[in-house]
mmCIF file of C-alpha atoms in Angstrom:
data_model
loop_
_atom_site.group_PDB
_atom_site.id
_atom_site.type_symbol
_atom_site.label_atom_id
_atom_site.label_comp_id
_atom_site.label_asym_id
_atom_site.label_seq_id
_atom_site.Cartn_x
_atom_site.Cartn_y
_atom_site.Cartn_z
ATOM 1 C CA MET A 1 -261.658 -27.682 -154.713
ATOM 2 C CA SER A 2 -260.525 -27.553 -151.091
ATOM 3 C CA ALA A 3 -257.142 -26.168 -150.094
ATOM 4 C CA LEU A 4 -256.049 -29.571 -148.788
ATOM 5 C CA VAL A 5 -256.848 -31.337 -152.075
ATOM 6 C CA LEU A 6 -255.030 -28.605 -154.003
ATOM 7 C CA ALA A 7 -251.974 -29.029 -151.764
ATOM 8 C CA VAL A 8 -251.973 -32.781 -152.436
ATOM 9 C CA LEU A 9 -252.239 -32.299 -156.202
ATOM 10 C CA LEU A 10 -249.462 -29.691 -156.251
ATOM 11 C CA SER A 11 -247.244 -31.988 -154.180
ATOM 12 C CA LEU A 12 -247.837 -34.897 -156.542
ATOM 13 C CA VAL A 13 -246.987 -32.842 -159.633
ATOM 14 C CA SER A 14 -243.930 -31.445 -157.834
ATOM 15 C CA ALA A 15 -242.685 -34.962 -157.074
ATOM 16 C CA VAL A 16 -243.188 -35.964 -160.722
ATOM 17 C CA ALA A 17 -241.218 -32.910 -161.878
ATOM 18 C CA TYR A 18 -238.367 -33.721 -159.493
ATOM 19 C CA ALA A 19 -238.375 -37.346 -160.652
ATOM 20 C CA ALA A 20 -238.241 -36.338 -164.321
ATOM 21 C CA ALA A 21 -235.394 -33.922 -163.578
ATOM 22 C CA ALA A 22 -233.437 -36.676 -161.837
ATOM 23 C CA ILE A 23 -233.902 -39.051 -164.790
ATOM 24 C CA VAL A 24 -232.651 -36.397 -167.221
ATOM 25 C CA GLN A 25 -229.669 -35.595 -164.982
ATOM 26 C CA GLU A 26 -228.734 -39.264 -164.783
ATOM 27 C CA ARG A 27 -229.013 -39.630 -168.575
ATOM 28 C CA VAL A 28 -226.799 -36.586 -169.115
ATOM 29 C CA ALA A 29 -224.209 -38.008 -166.724
ATOM 30 C CA ALA A 30 -224.292 -41.449 -168.360
ATOM 31 C CA SER A 31 -224.228 -40.326 -171.985
ATOM 32 C CA GLY A 32 -221.395 -37.825 -171.843
ATOM 33 C CA PRO A 33 -217.970 -39.024 -170.607
ATOM 34 C CA SER A 34 -216.710 -35.449 -170.629
ATOM 35 C CA SER A 35 -219.605 -34.115 -168.541
ATOM 36 C CA THR A 36 -218.656 -32.316 -165.350
ATOM 37 C CA TYR A 37 -220.631 -30.767 -162.529
ATOM 38 C CA ALA A 38 -222.392 -28.301 -164.836
ATOM 39 C CA PRO A 39 -222.597 -29.540 -168.463
ATOM 40 C CA VAL A 40 -223.894 -26.176 -169.634
ATOM 41 C CA ARG A 41 -223.455 -27.104 -173.298
ATOM 42 C CA ARG A 42 -225.992 -29.896 -173.019
ATOM 43 C CA PRO A 43 -229.583 -28.714 -173.688
ATOM 44 C CA ALA A 44 -230.879 -31.718 -171.760
ATOM 45 C CA TRP A 45 -229.126 -30.490 -168.621
ATOM 46 C CA TRP A 46 -230.872 -27.139 -168.879
ATOM 47 C CA GLY A 47 -234.094 -29.094 -169.242
ATOM 48 C CA SER A 48 -233.354 -30.799 -165.926
ATOM 49 C CA VAL A 49 -232.642 -27.415 -164.327
ATOM 50 C CA THR A 50 -236.025 -26.179 -165.575
ATOM 51 C CA LEU A 51 -237.777 -29.263 -164.200
ATOM 52 C CA ASN A 52 -236.066 -28.810 -160.829
ATOM 53 C CA GLY A 53 -237.188 -25.185 -160.752
ATOM 54 C CA LEU A 54 -240.740 -26.224 -161.603
ATOM 55 C CA GLY A 55 -240.708 -28.824 -158.838
ATOM 56 C CA ALA A 56 -239.463 -26.270 -156.318
ATOM 57 C CA ALA A 57 -242.101 -23.713 -157.318
ATOM 58 C CA LEU A 58 -244.897 -26.279 -157.031
ATOM 59 C CA HIS A 59 -243.565 -27.420 -153.647
ATOM 60 C CA VAL A 60 -243.617 -23.861 -152.308
ATOM 61 C CA ALA A 61 -247.145 -23.393 -153.693
ATOM 62 C CA ALA A 62 -248.266 -26.606 -152.001
ATOM 63 C CA LEU A 63 -246.943 -25.326 -148.680
ATOM 64 C CA ALA A 64 -249.121 -22.248 -149.122
ATOM 65 C CA TYR A 65 -252.256 -24.410 -149.226
ATOM 66 C CA GLY A 66 -251.412 -27.343 -146.973
ATOM 67 C CA PRO A 67 -249.556 -28.090 -143.731
ATOM 68 C CA LEU A 68 -245.873 -28.938 -143.678
ATOM 69 C CA THR A 69 -246.593 -32.335 -142.130
ATOM 70 C CA LEU A 70 -248.577 -33.266 -145.265
ATOM 71 C CA VAL A 71 -246.587 -31.601 -148.047
ATOM 72 C CA GLN A 72 -243.049 -32.444 -146.927
ATOM 73 C CA PRO A 73 -243.516 -36.239 -146.602
ATOM 74 C CA MET A 74 -245.107 -36.328 -150.058
ATOM 75 C CA GLY A 75 -241.805 -35.117 -151.476
ATOM 76 C CA ALA A 76 -240.488 -38.595 -150.709
ATOM 77 C CA LEU A 77 -242.679 -39.879 -153.543
ATOM 78 C CA THR A 78 -240.014 -38.570 -155.933
ATOM 79 C CA ILE A 79 -238.020 -41.802 -155.706
ATOM 80 C CA VAL A 80 -241.191 -43.897 -156.019
ATOM 81 C CA PHE A 81 -242.207 -42.066 -159.205
ATOM 82 C CA ALA A 82 -238.675 -42.075 -160.629
ATOM 83 C CA LEU A 83 -238.257 -45.855 -160.743
ATOM 84 C CA PRO A 84 -241.308 -46.657 -162.935
ATOM 85 C CA MET A 85 -240.751 -43.512 -165.032
ATOM 86 C CA SER A 86 -237.196 -44.650 -165.695
ATOM 87 C CA ALA A 87 -238.447 -48.083 -166.741
ATOM 88 C CA VAL A 88 -241.046 -46.610 -169.117
ATOM 89 C CA PHE A 89 -239.104 -43.790 -170.745
ATOM 90 C CA ILE A 90 -235.506 -45.030 -170.871
ATOM 91 C CA ARG A 91 -236.080 -48.791 -170.536
ATOM 92 C CA ARG A 92 -234.030 -49.054 -167.334
ATOM 93 C CA ARG A 93 -235.613 -51.457 -164.892
ATOM 94 C CA ALA A 94 -234.760 -51.374 -161.211
ATOM 95 C CA GLY A 95 -234.035 -54.612 -159.411
ATOM 96 C CA ALA A 96 -236.074 -55.984 -156.531
ATOM 97 C CA ALA A 97 -233.474 -54.794 -154.019
ATOM 98 C CA ALA A 98 -233.657 -51.247 -155.380
ATOM 99 C CA TRP A 99 -237.442 -51.258 -155.037
ATOM 100 C CA ARG A 100 -237.239 -52.538 -151.475
ATOM 101 C CA GLY A 101 -234.657 -49.911 -150.610
ATOM 102 C CA ALA A 102 -236.728 -47.141 -152.198
ATOM 103 C CA VAL A 103 -239.857 -48.189 -150.340
ATOM 104 C CA MET A 104 -237.973 -48.436 -147.037
ATOM 105 C CA ALA A 105 -236.350 -45.015 -147.506
ATOM 106 C CA THR A 106 -239.663 -43.412 -148.467
ATOM 107 C CA ALA A 107 -241.632 -45.005 -145.628
ATOM 108 C CA GLY A 108 -238.976 -44.112 -143.070
ATOM 109 C CA LEU A 109 -238.795 -40.513 -144.245
ATOM 110 C CA ALA A 110 -242.568 -40.094 -144.386
ATOM 111 C CA GLY A 111 -242.968 -41.476 -140.865
ATOM 112 C CA LEU A 112 -240.167 -39.309 -139.512
ATOM 113 C CA LEU A 113 -241.547 -36.104 -140.968
ATOM 114 C CA ALA A 114 -245.155 -36.933 -140.093
ATOM 115 C CA LEU A 115 -244.127 -36.956 -136.429
ATOM 116 C CA THR A 116 -242.300 -33.625 -136.630
ATOM 117 C CA ASN A 117 -244.169 -30.785 -134.973
ATOM 118 C CA GLY A 118 -243.278 -27.450 -136.567
ATOM 119 C CA ALA A 119 -245.554 -25.298 -134.432
ATOM 120 C CA ASP A 120 -244.257 -22.560 -132.132
ATOM 121 C CA ALA A 121 -240.784 -22.592 -133.664
ATOM 122 C CA ASP A 122 -238.211 -20.232 -132.207
ATOM 123 C CA ASP A 123 -236.168 -17.765 -134.229
ATOM 124 C CA LEU A 124 -232.412 -17.298 -134.547
ATOM 125 C CA ALA A 125 -230.505 -14.036 -134.463
ATOM 126 C CA MET A 126 -228.762 -12.986 -137.671
ATOM 127 C CA GLY A 127 -225.348 -13.784 -136.191
ATOM 128 C CA SER A 128 -226.411 -17.333 -135.358
ATOM 129 C CA ARG A 129 -227.858 -17.775 -138.828
ATOM 130 C CA LEU A 130 -224.594 -16.711 -140.446
ATOM 131 C CA VAL A 131 -222.679 -19.130 -138.225
ATOM 132 C CA LEU A 132 -225.076 -21.892 -139.278
ATOM 133 C CA ALA A 133 -224.585 -20.969 -142.945
ATOM 134 C CA ALA A 134 -220.803 -21.053 -142.592
ATOM 135 C CA ALA A 135 -220.938 -24.409 -140.794
ATOM 136 C CA GLY A 136 -223.257 -25.751 -143.493
ATOM 137 C CA PHE A 137 -220.940 -24.712 -146.307
ATOM 138 C CA GLY A 138 -218.034 -26.252 -144.402
ATOM 139 C CA ALA A 139 -219.864 -29.576 -143.984
ATOM 140 C CA VAL A 140 -220.868 -29.699 -147.658
ATOM 141 C CA ALA A 141 -217.289 -28.913 -148.709
ATOM 142 C CA ALA A 142 -215.930 -31.615 -146.381
ATOM 143 C CA LEU A 143 -218.246 -34.234 -147.900
ATOM 144 C CA PHE A 144 -217.229 -33.159 -151.384
ATOM 145 C CA LEU A 145 -213.509 -33.429 -150.583
ATOM 146 C CA ALA A 146 -214.043 -36.805 -148.923
ATOM 147 C CA SER A 147 -215.816 -38.087 -152.046
ATOM 148 C CA LYS A 148 -212.761 -37.322 -154.175
ATOM 149 C CA ALA A 149 -210.729 -39.822 -152.141
ATOM 150 C CA LEU A 150 -213.131 -42.704 -152.854
ATOM 151 C CA ARG A 151 -212.499 -45.142 -155.683
ATOM 152 C CA ARG A 152 -215.866 -46.902 -155.948
ATOM 153 C CA ALA A 153 -218.322 -44.943 -158.036
ATOM 154 C CA ALA A 154 -221.332 -46.119 -156.005
ATOM 155 C CA THR A 155 -220.005 -45.025 -152.613
ATOM 156 C CA ARG A 156 -218.590 -41.817 -154.075
ATOM 157 C CA SER A 157 -222.007 -41.106 -155.564
ATOM 158 C CA VAL A 158 -223.811 -41.590 -152.255
ATOM 159 C CA LEU A 159 -221.394 -39.215 -150.522
ATOM 160 C CA LEU A 160 -221.916 -36.569 -153.210
ATOM 161 C CA ALA A 161 -225.679 -37.093 -152.975
ATOM 162 C CA THR A 162 -225.458 -36.678 -149.190
ATOM 163 C CA ALA A 163 -223.692 -33.351 -149.708
ATOM 164 C CA ALA A 164 -226.350 -32.321 -152.252
ATOM 165 C CA GLY A 165 -229.201 -33.289 -149.938
ATOM 166 C CA GLY A 166 -227.583 -31.376 -147.086
ATOM 167 C CA ALA A 167 -227.217 -28.284 -149.279
ATOM 168 C CA PHE A 168 -230.865 -28.477 -150.357
ATOM 169 C CA GLY A 169 -231.965 -28.958 -146.749
ATOM 170 C CA LEU A 170 -230.019 -25.916 -145.587
ATOM 171 C CA ALA A 171 -231.479 -23.890 -148.441
ATOM 172 C CA SER A 172 -234.957 -24.894 -147.249
ATOM 173 C CA VAL A 173 -234.173 -23.846 -143.669
ATOM 174 C CA PHE A 174 -232.977 -20.396 -144.696
ATOM 175 C CA THR A 175 -235.834 -19.982 -147.188
ATOM 176 C CA LYS A 176 -238.338 -20.529 -144.382
ATOM 177 C CA SER A 177 -236.472 -18.101 -142.142
ATOM 178 C CA VAL A 178 -236.283 -15.396 -144.808
ATOM 179 C CA ALA A 179 -239.957 -15.842 -145.708
ATOM 180 C CA GLU A 180 -241.000 -15.268 -142.090
ATOM 181 C CA ASP A 181 -238.822 -12.155 -141.775
ATOM 182 C CA TRP A 182 -240.005 -10.865 -145.133
ATOM 183 C CA GLN A 183 -243.547 -10.742 -143.779
ATOM 184 C CA SER A 184 -242.220 -8.538 -140.975
ATOM 185 C CA GLY A 185 -241.075 -5.930 -143.496
ATOM 186 C CA LEU A 186 -237.286 -6.371 -143.136
ATOM 187 C CA PRO A 187 -236.150 -7.720 -146.517
ATOM 188 C CA LEU A 188 -232.931 -5.707 -146.816
ATOM 189 C CA GLY A 189 -231.466 -7.281 -143.697
ATOM 190 C CA GLU A 190 -231.842 -10.701 -145.279
ATOM 191 C CA LEU A 191 -229.440 -10.134 -148.176
ATOM 192 C CA PRO A 192 -226.678 -12.311 -146.638
ATOM 193 C CA LEU A 193 -229.144 -15.144 -146.178
ATOM 194 C CA LEU A 194 -230.445 -14.710 -149.737
ATOM 195 C CA CYS A 195 -226.869 -15.174 -150.934
ATOM 196 C CA ALA A 196 -226.552 -18.254 -148.722
ATOM 197 C CA ILE A 197 -229.774 -19.695 -150.161
ATOM 198 C CA ALA A 198 -228.488 -19.173 -153.704
ATOM 199 C CA GLY A 199 -225.144 -20.747 -152.799
ATOM 200 C CA PHE A 200 -226.717 -23.814 -151.206
ATOM 201 C CA ALA A 201 -229.216 -24.262 -154.051
ATOM 202 C CA ILE A 202 -226.545 -24.051 -156.752
ATOM 203 C CA SER A 203 -224.198 -26.328 -154.814
ATOM 204 C CA GLY A 204 -226.987 -28.858 -154.370
ATOM 205 C CA LEU A 205 -227.789 -28.815 -158.080
ATOM 206 C CA LEU A 206 -224.168 -29.298 -159.166
ATOM 207 C CA LEU A 207 -223.427 -31.979 -156.552
ATOM 208 C CA SER A 208 -226.580 -33.901 -157.415
ATOM 209 C CA GLN A 209 -225.565 -33.844 -161.092
ATOM 210 C CA ALA A 210 -222.156 -35.253 -160.147
ATOM 211 C CA SER A 211 -223.717 -37.922 -157.919
ATOM 212 C CA TYR A 212 -225.357 -39.624 -160.926
ATOM 213 C CA ARG A 213 -221.982 -40.181 -162.579
ATOM 214 C CA GLY A 214 -221.568 -43.931 -162.976
ATOM 215 C CA ALA A 215 -224.024 -44.786 -160.176
ATOM 216 C CA GLY A 216 -227.413 -45.126 -161.823
ATOM 217 C CA LEU A 217 -230.569 -43.415 -160.636
ATOM 218 C CA ALA A 218 -231.963 -45.086 -157.511
ATOM 219 C CA ALA A 219 -229.214 -44.695 -154.889
ATOM 220 C CA PRO A 220 -228.298 -41.019 -155.524
ATOM 221 C CA LEU A 221 -231.914 -39.913 -155.835
ATOM 222 C CA ALA A 222 -232.991 -41.780 -152.694
ATOM 223 C CA THR A 223 -230.076 -40.284 -150.773
ATOM 224 C CA VAL A 224 -230.924 -36.714 -151.798
ATOM 225 C CA THR A 225 -234.636 -37.322 -151.160
ATOM 226 C CA VAL A 226 -233.990 -38.535 -147.609
ATOM 227 C CA VAL A 227 -231.067 -36.333 -146.544
ATOM 228 C CA ASN A 228 -232.716 -33.081 -147.663
ATOM 229 C CA PRO A 229 -235.702 -33.058 -145.240
ATOM 230 C CA VAL A 230 -233.828 -34.929 -142.515
ATOM 231 C CA VAL A 231 -231.213 -32.150 -142.377
ATOM 232 C CA ALA A 232 -233.967 -29.534 -142.305
ATOM 233 C CA ALA A 233 -235.821 -31.411 -139.558
ATOM 234 C CA ALA A 234 -232.639 -31.880 -137.508
ATOM 235 C CA ILE A 235 -231.906 -28.154 -137.629
ATOM 236 C CA GLY A 236 -235.489 -27.380 -136.699
ATOM 237 C CA LEU A 237 -235.340 -29.738 -133.730
ATOM 238 C CA THR A 238 -231.979 -28.551 -132.393
ATOM 239 C CA LEU A 239 -231.926 -24.826 -133.198
ATOM 240 C CA PHE A 240 -235.504 -23.685 -133.784
ATOM 241 C CA GLY A 241 -237.134 -25.427 -130.826
ATOM 242 C CA GLU A 242 -239.305 -27.768 -132.872
ATOM 243 C CA SER A 243 -240.177 -31.179 -131.464
ATOM 244 C CA PHE A 244 -241.712 -34.546 -132.256
ATOM 245 C CA ARG A 245 -245.328 -35.243 -131.531
ATOM 246 C CA TYR A 246 -246.397 -37.438 -128.612
ATOM 247 C CA GLY A 247 -243.393 -36.650 -126.418
ATOM 248 C CA THR A 248 -240.950 -39.422 -125.556
ATOM 249 C CA ALA A 249 -242.960 -42.107 -127.343
ATOM 250 C CA GLY A 250 -243.062 -40.027 -130.519
ATOM 251 C CA THR A 251 -239.324 -39.434 -130.344
ATOM 252 C CA ALA A 252 -238.658 -43.178 -130.008
ATOM 253 C CA ILE A 253 -240.951 -43.946 -132.953
ATOM 254 C CA ALA A 254 -239.285 -41.221 -135.030
ATOM 255 C CA LEU A 255 -235.872 -42.726 -134.341
ATOM 256 C CA GLY A 256 -237.227 -46.071 -135.528
ATOM 257 C CA PHE A 257 -238.408 -44.486 -138.764
ATOM 258 C CA GLY A 258 -234.939 -42.965 -139.150
ATOM 259 C CA VAL A 259 -233.390 -46.427 -138.872
ATOM 260 C CA VAL A 260 -235.792 -47.706 -141.556
ATOM 261 C CA ALA A 261 -234.835 -44.850 -143.896
ATOM 262 C CA ALA A 262 -231.119 -45.476 -143.306
ATOM 263 C CA GLY A 263 -231.620 -49.183 -143.985
ATOM 264 C CA GLY A 264 -233.257 -48.335 -147.296
ATOM 265 C CA LEU A 265 -230.302 -46.205 -148.321
ATOM 266 C CA ILE A 266 -227.870 -48.951 -147.348
ATOM 267 C CA LEU A 267 -229.877 -51.460 -149.385
ATOM 268 C CA LEU A 268 -229.841 -49.175 -152.418
ATOM 269 C CA THR A 269 -226.096 -48.629 -152.105
ATOM 270 C CA THR A 270 -225.221 -52.298 -151.676
ATOM 271 C CA GLU A 271 -227.498 -53.198 -154.598
ATOM 272 C CA ARG A 272 -225.588 -50.774 -156.810
ATOM 273 C CA LEU A 273 -222.221 -52.062 -155.574
ATOM 274 C CA SER A 274 -223.314 -55.625 -156.319
ATOM 275 C CA ALA A 275 -224.439 -54.645 -159.827
ATOM 276 C CA ALA A 276 -221.113 -52.936 -160.497
ATOM 277 C CA HIS A 277 -219.210 -55.975 -159.241
ATOM 278 C CA HIS A 278 -221.080 -58.404 -161.518
ATOM 279 C CA ALA A 279 -220.678 -56.071 -164.486
ATOM 280 C CA LYS A 280 -216.889 -55.808 -164.130
ATOM 281 C CA PRO A 281 -215.144 -57.698 -166.961
ATOM 282 C CA VAL A 282 -212.455 -60.157 -165.969
ATOM 283 C CA PRO A 283 -209.541 -60.379 -168.453
ATOM 284 C CA PRO A 284 -208.355 -63.838 -169.511
ATOM 285 C CA PRO A 285 -205.344 -65.217 -167.626
ATOM 286 C CA GLY A 286 -202.075 -63.802 -168.871
ATOM 287 C CA LEU A 287 -203.592 -60.744 -170.531
ATOM 288 C CA PRO A 288 -203.005 -57.259 -169.121
ATOM 289 C CA PRO A 289 -205.923 -54.994 -168.207
ATOM 290 C CA ALA A 290 -207.499 -52.884 -170.911
ATOM 291 C CA PRO A 291 -205.594 -49.716 -171.853
ATOM 292 C CA GLY A 292 -206.281 -46.800 -169.556
ATOM 293 C CA ARG A 293 -207.618 -49.052 -166.788
ATOM 294 C CA ARG A 294 -205.746 -50.150 -163.706
ATOM 295 C CA GLN A 295 -206.155 -53.635 -162.356
ATOM 296 C CA GLY A 296 -209.133 -53.729 -160.001
ATOM 297 C CA ASP A 297 -210.813 -50.587 -161.344
ATOM 298 C CA THR A 298 -214.521 -50.740 -161.929
ATOM 299 C CA PRO A 299 -215.743 -49.827 -165.416
ATOM 300 C CA ASP A 300 -217.510 -46.665 -164.310
ATOM 301 C CA GLN A 301 -214.460 -45.378 -162.447
ATOM 302 C CA THR A 302 -212.370 -45.042 -165.586
ATOM 303 C CA ALA A 303 -215.111 -43.002 -167.204
ATOM 304 C CA THR A 304 -215.195 -40.581 -164.279
ATOM 305 C CA PRO A 305 -213.692 -37.206 -165.137
ATOM 306 C CA PRO A 306 -210.577 -36.207 -163.134
ATOM 307 C CA ALA A 307 -212.507 -33.526 -161.290
ATOM 308 C CA LEU A 308 -214.563 -36.164 -159.501
ATOM 309 C CA ARG A 309 -211.656 -38.367 -158.406
#
């Protein structure tokens, strides 16, 4: 078996593991009203953590056998696998709009990353890396705080998923940096970055769990799937000297793919908002709203724990 074929197979299994983990996370969030960011008392949640770890390990192994421009776009297949797996295993069918949004987001991401040229990347000094880590934590925290001010579960979910994808992307950036330095024989100097990687990875896991609360599977998963590598690619382009292939023409095409991916996310979000709107019960005239629910609340908002509001 050639190294390229092995990289493809590892990437496919990694995407399936990530998709299964997302389905389990969404089920945990939907089945437990008291669930928070880390429902550690739920065995199913630990199962999702294990599946995420398996997906990450397979992804790293795939990178050892194949180029980044092949392995990284294949990670976008997570959302494509998740929709049919959700329909088969938990009998939750995605609407036509969700499928269109997932395909658009996946195609846009794959095209964007396929044009990214990671060769001859520059390096950053330790001080610059720590500044980047601090700025990353600040941006993730800002998105989290902004999500608490939102009332709609669907938009709140997308914002939390954006924060999760950003955290995962930053973890990937620092993992690559540490791996390169580790080969140079300087592991002890990377302890601050190892702590940053752990912090971003844990934050991403907890925020992604929260993003499934009352928002279904498609929109949060697509957001994390797209934001994660886009953040990593943006940092590579701006700070590590990476570039798009084919010069100005490649940059213009890459921007077009970015618009396609963003359109897919918007379609997924609006599809979820529309579903929530049609599912909202309307009380008969003259009757007050149901106990514990304010007039105009969506059903999934009242089930949201206080920590997410």
